[in-house]
mmCIF file with all atom_site columns, C-alpha atoms in Angstrom:
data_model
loop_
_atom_site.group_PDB
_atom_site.id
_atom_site.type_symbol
_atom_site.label_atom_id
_atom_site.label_alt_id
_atom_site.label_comp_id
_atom_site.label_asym_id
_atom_site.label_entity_id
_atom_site.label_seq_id
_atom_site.pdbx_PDB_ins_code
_atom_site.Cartn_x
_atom_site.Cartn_y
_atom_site.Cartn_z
_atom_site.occupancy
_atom_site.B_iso_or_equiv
_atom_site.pdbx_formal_charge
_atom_site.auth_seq_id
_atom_site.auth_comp_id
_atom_site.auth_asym_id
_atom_site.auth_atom_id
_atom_site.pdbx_PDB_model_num
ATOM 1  C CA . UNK N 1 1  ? 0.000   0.000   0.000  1.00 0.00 ? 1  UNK N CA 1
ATOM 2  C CA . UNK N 1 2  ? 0.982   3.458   -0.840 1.00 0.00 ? 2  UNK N CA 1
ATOM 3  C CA . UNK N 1 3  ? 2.550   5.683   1.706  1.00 0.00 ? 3  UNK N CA 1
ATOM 4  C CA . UNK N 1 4  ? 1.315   9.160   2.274  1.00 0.00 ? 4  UNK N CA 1
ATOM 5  C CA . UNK N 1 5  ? 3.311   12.145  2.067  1.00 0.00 ? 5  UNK N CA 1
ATOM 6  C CA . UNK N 1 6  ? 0.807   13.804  4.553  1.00 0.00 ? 6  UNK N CA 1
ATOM 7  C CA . UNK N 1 7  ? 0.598   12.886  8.161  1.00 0.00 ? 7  UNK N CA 1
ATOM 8  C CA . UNK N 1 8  ? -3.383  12.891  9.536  1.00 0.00 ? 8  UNK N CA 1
ATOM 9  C CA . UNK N 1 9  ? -1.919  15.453  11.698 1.00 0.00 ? 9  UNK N CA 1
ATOM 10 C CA . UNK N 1 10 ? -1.357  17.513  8.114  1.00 0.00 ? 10 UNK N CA 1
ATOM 11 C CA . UNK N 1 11 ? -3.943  17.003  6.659  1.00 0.00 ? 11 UNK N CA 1
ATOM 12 C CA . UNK N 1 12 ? -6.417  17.623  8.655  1.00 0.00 ? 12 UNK N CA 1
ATOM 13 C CA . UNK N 1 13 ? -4.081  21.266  9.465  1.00 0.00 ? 13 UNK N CA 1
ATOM 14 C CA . UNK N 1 14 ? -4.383  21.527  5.819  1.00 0.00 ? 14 UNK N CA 1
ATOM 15 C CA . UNK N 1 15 ? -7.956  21.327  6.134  1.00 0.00 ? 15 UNK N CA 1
ATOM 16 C CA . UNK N 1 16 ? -8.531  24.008  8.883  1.00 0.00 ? 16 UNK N CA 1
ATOM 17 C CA . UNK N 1 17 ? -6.352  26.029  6.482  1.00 0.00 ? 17 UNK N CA 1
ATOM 18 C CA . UNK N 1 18 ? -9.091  26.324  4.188  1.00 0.00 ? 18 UNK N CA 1
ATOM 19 C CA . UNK N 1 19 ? -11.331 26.212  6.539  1.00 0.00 ? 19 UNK N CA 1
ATOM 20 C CA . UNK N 1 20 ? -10.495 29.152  8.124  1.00 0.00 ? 20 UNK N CA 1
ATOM 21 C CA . UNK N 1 21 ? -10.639 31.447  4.902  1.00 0.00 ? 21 UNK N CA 1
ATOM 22 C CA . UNK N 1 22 ? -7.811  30.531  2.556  1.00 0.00 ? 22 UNK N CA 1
ATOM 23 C CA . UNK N 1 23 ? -8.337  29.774  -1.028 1.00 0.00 ? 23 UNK N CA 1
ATOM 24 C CA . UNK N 1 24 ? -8.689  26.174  -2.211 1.00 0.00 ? 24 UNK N CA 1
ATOM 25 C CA . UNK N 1 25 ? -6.736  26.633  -5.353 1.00 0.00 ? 25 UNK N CA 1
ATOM 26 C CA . UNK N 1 26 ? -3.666  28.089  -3.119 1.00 0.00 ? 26 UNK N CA 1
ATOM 27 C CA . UNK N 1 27 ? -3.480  25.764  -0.397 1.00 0.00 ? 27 UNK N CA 1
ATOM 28 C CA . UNK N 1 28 ? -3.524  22.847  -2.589 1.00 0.00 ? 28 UNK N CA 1
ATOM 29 C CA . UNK N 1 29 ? -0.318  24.746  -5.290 1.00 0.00 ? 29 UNK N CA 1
ATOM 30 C CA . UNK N 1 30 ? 1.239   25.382  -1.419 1.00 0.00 ? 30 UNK N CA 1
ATOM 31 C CA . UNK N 1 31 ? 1.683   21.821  -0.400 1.00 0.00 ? 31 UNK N CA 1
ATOM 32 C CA . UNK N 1 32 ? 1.950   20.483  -3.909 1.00 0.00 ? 32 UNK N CA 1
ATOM 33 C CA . UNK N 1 33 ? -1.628  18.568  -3.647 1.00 0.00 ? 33 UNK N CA 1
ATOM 34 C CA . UNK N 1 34 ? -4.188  17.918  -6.598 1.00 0.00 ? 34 UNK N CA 1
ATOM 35 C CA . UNK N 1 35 ? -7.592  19.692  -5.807 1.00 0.00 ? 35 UNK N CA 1
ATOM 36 C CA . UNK N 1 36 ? -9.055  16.022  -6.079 1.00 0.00 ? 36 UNK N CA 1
ATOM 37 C CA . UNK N 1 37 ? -6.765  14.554  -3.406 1.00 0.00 ? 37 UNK N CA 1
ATOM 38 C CA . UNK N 1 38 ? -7.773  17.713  -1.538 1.00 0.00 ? 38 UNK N CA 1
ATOM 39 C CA . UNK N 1 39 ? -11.621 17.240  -1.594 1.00 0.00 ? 39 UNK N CA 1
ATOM 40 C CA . UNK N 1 40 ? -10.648 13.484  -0.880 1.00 0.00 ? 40 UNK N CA 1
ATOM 41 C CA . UNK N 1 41 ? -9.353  14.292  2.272  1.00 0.00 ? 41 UNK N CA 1
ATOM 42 C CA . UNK N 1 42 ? -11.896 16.886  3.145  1.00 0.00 ? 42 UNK N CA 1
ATOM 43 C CA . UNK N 1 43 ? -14.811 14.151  2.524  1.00 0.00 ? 43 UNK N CA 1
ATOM 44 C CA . UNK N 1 44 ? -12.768 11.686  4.780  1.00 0.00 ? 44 UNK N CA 1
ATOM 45 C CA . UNK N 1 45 ? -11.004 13.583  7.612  1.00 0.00 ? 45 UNK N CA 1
ATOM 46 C CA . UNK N 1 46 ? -13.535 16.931  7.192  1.00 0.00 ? 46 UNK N CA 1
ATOM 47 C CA . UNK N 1 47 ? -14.659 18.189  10.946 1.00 0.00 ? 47 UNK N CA 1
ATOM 48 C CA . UNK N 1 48 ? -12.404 16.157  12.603 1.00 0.00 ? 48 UNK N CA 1
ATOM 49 C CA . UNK N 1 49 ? -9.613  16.865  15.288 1.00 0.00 ? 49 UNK N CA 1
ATOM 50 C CA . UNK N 1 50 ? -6.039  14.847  14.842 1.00 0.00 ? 50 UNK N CA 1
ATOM 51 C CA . UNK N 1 51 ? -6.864  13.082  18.256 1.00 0.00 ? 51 UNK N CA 1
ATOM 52 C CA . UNK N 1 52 ? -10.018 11.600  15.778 1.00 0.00 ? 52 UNK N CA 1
ATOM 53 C CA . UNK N 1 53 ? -7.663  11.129  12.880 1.00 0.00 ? 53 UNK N CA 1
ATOM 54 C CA . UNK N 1 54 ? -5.590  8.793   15.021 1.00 0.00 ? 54 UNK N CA 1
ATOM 55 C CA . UNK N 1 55 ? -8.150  6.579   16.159 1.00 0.00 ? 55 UNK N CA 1
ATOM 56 C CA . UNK N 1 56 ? -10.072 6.105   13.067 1.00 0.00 ? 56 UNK N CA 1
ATOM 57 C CA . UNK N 1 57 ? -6.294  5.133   11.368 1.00 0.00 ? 57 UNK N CA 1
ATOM 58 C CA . UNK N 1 58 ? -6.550  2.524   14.608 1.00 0.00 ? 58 UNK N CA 1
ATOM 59 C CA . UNK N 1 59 ? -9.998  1.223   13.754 1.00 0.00 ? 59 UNK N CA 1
ATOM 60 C CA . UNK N 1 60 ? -8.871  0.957   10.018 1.00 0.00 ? 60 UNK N CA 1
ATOM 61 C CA . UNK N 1 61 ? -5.686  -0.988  10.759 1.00 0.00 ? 61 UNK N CA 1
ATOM 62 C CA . UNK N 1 62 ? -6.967  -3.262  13.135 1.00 0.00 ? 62 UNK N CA 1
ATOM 63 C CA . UNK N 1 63 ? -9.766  -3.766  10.718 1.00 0.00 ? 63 UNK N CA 1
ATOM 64 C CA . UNK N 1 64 ? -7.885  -4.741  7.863  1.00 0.00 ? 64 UNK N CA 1
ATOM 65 C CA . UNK N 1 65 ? -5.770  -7.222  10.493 1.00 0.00 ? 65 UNK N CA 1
ATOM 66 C CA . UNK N 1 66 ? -9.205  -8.617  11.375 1.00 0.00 ? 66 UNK N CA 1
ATOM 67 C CA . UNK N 1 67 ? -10.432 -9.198  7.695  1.00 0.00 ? 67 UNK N CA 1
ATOM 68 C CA . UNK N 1 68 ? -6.657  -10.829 6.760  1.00 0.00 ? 68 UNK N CA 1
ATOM 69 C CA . UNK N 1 69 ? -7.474  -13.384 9.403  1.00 0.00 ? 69 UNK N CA 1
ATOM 70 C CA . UNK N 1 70 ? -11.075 -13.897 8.540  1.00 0.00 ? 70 UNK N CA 1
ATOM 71 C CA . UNK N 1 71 ? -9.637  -14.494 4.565  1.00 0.00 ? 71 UNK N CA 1
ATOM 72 C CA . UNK N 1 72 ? -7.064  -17.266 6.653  1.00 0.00 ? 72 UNK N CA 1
ATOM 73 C CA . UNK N 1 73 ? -9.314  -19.209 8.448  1.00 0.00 ? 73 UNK N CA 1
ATOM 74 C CA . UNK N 1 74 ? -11.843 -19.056 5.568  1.00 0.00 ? 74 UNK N CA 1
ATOM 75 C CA . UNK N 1 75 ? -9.239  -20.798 3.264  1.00 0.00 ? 75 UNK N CA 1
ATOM 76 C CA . UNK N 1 76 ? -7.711  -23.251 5.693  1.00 0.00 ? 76 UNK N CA 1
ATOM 77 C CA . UNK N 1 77 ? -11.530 -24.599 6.232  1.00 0.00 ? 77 UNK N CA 1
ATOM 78 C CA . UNK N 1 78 ? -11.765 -24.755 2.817  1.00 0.00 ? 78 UNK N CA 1
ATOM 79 C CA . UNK N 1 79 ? -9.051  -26.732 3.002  1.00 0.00 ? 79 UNK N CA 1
ATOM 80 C CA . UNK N 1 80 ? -9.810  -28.876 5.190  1.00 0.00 ? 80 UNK N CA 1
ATOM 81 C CA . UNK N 1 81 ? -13.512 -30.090 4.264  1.00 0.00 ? 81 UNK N CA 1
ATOM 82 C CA . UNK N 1 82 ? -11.589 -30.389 0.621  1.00 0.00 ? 82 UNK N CA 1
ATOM 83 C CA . UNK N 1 83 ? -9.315  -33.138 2.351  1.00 0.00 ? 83 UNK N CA 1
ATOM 84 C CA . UNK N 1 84 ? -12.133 -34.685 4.021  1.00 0.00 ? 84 UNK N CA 1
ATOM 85 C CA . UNK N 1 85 ? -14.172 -35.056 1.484  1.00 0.00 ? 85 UNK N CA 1
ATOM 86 C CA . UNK N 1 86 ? -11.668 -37.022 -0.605 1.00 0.00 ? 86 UNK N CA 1
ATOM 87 C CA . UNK N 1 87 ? -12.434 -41.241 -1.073 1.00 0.00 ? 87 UNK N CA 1
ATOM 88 C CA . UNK N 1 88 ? -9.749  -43.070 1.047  1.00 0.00 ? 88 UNK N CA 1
#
């Protein structure tokens, strides 16, 4: 997975930016972003505080741990009910 330049810390600094009355268009040719990556952010970290930001990159992280086990123990019963239902 791709690294971001931008910590959530940034970005959501970024955000209050533009929030608090500097242009779009500016910010974004300031910290060499594309407008789309900046409306990206503002749909996903928009209103929130870094504290937020932190645990929501928690949630998503232990998430994705969750769903790689899930995918594990989904194949290995595959597996196994493959092996048992094979004629000695």
């Amino acid at each position: 997975m791709k690294r971001s330049r931008f910590s959530e810390e940034q970005i959501i600094g970024i955000l209050k930016e533009q929030e608090a009355g500097a242009a779009t268009a500016d910010l974004c040719r300031r910290h060499g972003v594309s407008s789309a990556t900046f409306y990206k952010w503002k749909a996903k970290y928009g209103g929130m505080e870094a504290s937020e930001a932190k645990r929501l990159k928690a949630l998503e992280d232990e998430n994705a741990r969750l769903k790689k086990l899930l995918a594990e123990s989904m194949l290995n019963e595959s597996a196994l009910r493959e092996l048992l239902g094979k004629k000695w």
